[in-house]
Amino acid sequence: MTATPVCRICGGTLHEFFDFGRQPIADAFVDPAGEQEEFFHRLAVGMCTSCTMVQLLEDVPRERMFRTDYPYLSSLSSAMREHFRTTARHFLDTELRDANDLLVEFGSNDGIMLDTVHRAGRRHLGVEPSTDVAEAAAAKGIRVRNAFFEEETAADIADREGTAKVIYAANTFSHISYVDSVFRGVDALLAPDGVFVFEDPYMADIIERTSFDQIYDEHFYFFSVRSVQAMAAHHGFELVDAAPLPVHGGEIRYTVARPGVRVPSPAVGRFLEREKAARIAEPDTLARFGAHVDEVRDALRAQLERCRDQGRTVVGYGATAKSSTLTNYCGIGPDLVSFIVDSTPAKQGKLSPGSHIPVRAPEAFSRPYPDYALLFAWNHAEEIMRKENAFREQGGRWILYVPGVHTV
Ligand code: SAM
Ligand code: TMP
Ligand code: ZN
């Protein structure tokens, strides 16, 4: 673990605006029979006073987060499967015009996006360091290299396969503190007229919705159009497009190219204006965000304590990485939430990191239904509420905390 007093992008001064204290690795579920010690780190966020990039102040060694048993499986959500099918078709229709064009995705996980490219019979390569999910993709016939994407990996791919028309990453680029190496890799691998496309949570949405649970070890950077434009320019590239996405509580898909190769979309300028008007990079806005975090914590704790005191049962839904920050910062343990149901086999039978709430299979939800379900996977609300329709019909209520604590 290394302290990061200066901006990892431009070397500017970091203005710290929130400290969540000691936090565990958000995806390191605990074996109740094991005796392993949990790893804790200081989770604090700051904004660069020069380039405005929001980032963690300390990074966790990458092998502690992305390892042989990374438990997150992208393909468990039907809405996300549809999102990535549409994404792949978009690339097939627009960028991959020549039959020989190559698409490289880093953070390809279980192949949720590459599956469509593979089925279309097109050249592709996934780069994925977490062995279990890389193997899940390979089992579907997808070509994957089990490695971290960085300068050496990218240069080696370029040597073996030639340049890529598209380099793509979803919910991965913002996880990588060492962006300088990634950009050197993109420079080595990207075709002269190619595009580097990435999609990640949007800082403006996090501020507007107080979705502070997006802040955990894996999410190192919190992108805005302004900070991504500065980051791209700093590394010799140009931001040419920014498009909003409704997934994971509000994201933006950024398109980056070599300077002068693509005509920048007017969307970039529109976003810059909007971010300025919303003052998302102003210290007073960030201070207000911090105050809102504590308001949500207090309201949620009050609601859960009320339930407990009235003898109402509360179960968590979705053992998300996000819920690690929420439960640990708010002090929510098994006394307030008896267990969490989750469809990921590798999480079932384990305890949530730090807060030690047992995780069970989704079948446990209805045996019997609790009075309240705390929706940790709020970004999948539509899909989950539809699937669990019977819960509400028999009188159950969902507790949500984004935006603000409310029940439905
Ligand atoms: N792209 C999928 C999605 O959007 O659902 C998976 C996102 S998951 C949150 C992040 C993935 O990035 C993990 O599978 C992790 O192993 C991978 N990852 C982390 N660092 C990486 C790196 N340097 N290069 C490639 N993949 C990386
Ligand atoms: P995410 O918010 O990081 O995508 O994580 C969602 C978590 O919720 C993941 O552990 C899988 C779980 N989940 C369910 O248990 N049931 C569902 O229907 C969905 C969509 C997700
Ligand atoms: Zn900076």
XYZ file of N, CA and C and ligand atoms in Angstrom, residues 7 9-12 48 50-53 55, ligand 3:
34
model
N -1.722 13.920 -7.308
C -2.564 13.348 -8.364
C -1.788 12.312 -9.164
N -2.539 11.332 -12.018
C -2.583 11.655 -13.450
C -1.548 12.735 -13.780
N -1.617 13.871 -13.056
C -0.825 15.027 -13.504
C 0.169 15.534 -12.470
N 0.197 14.920 -11.283
C 1.146 15.372 -10.265
C 0.666 16.576 -9.467
N -0.558 17.053 -9.745
C -1.124 18.196 -9.025
C -1.431 17.862 -7.565
N -8.073 16.383 -7.585
C -6.872 17.118 -7.990
C -7.252 18.572 -8.269
N -5.625 20.598 -9.965
C -5.240 21.000 -11.332
C -6.150 20.365 -12.392
N -6.173 19.032 -12.461
C -6.912 18.376 -13.554
C -8.312 17.949 -13.131
N -8.676 18.092 -11.882
C -9.985 17.781 -11.279
C -10.310 16.286 -11.180
N -9.337 15.414 -11.461
C -9.636 13.981 -11.334
C -9.852 13.625 -9.863
N -9.957 10.817 -7.032
C -9.228 9.551 -6.899
C -9.045 9.166 -5.441
Zn -4.369 15.980 -11.635
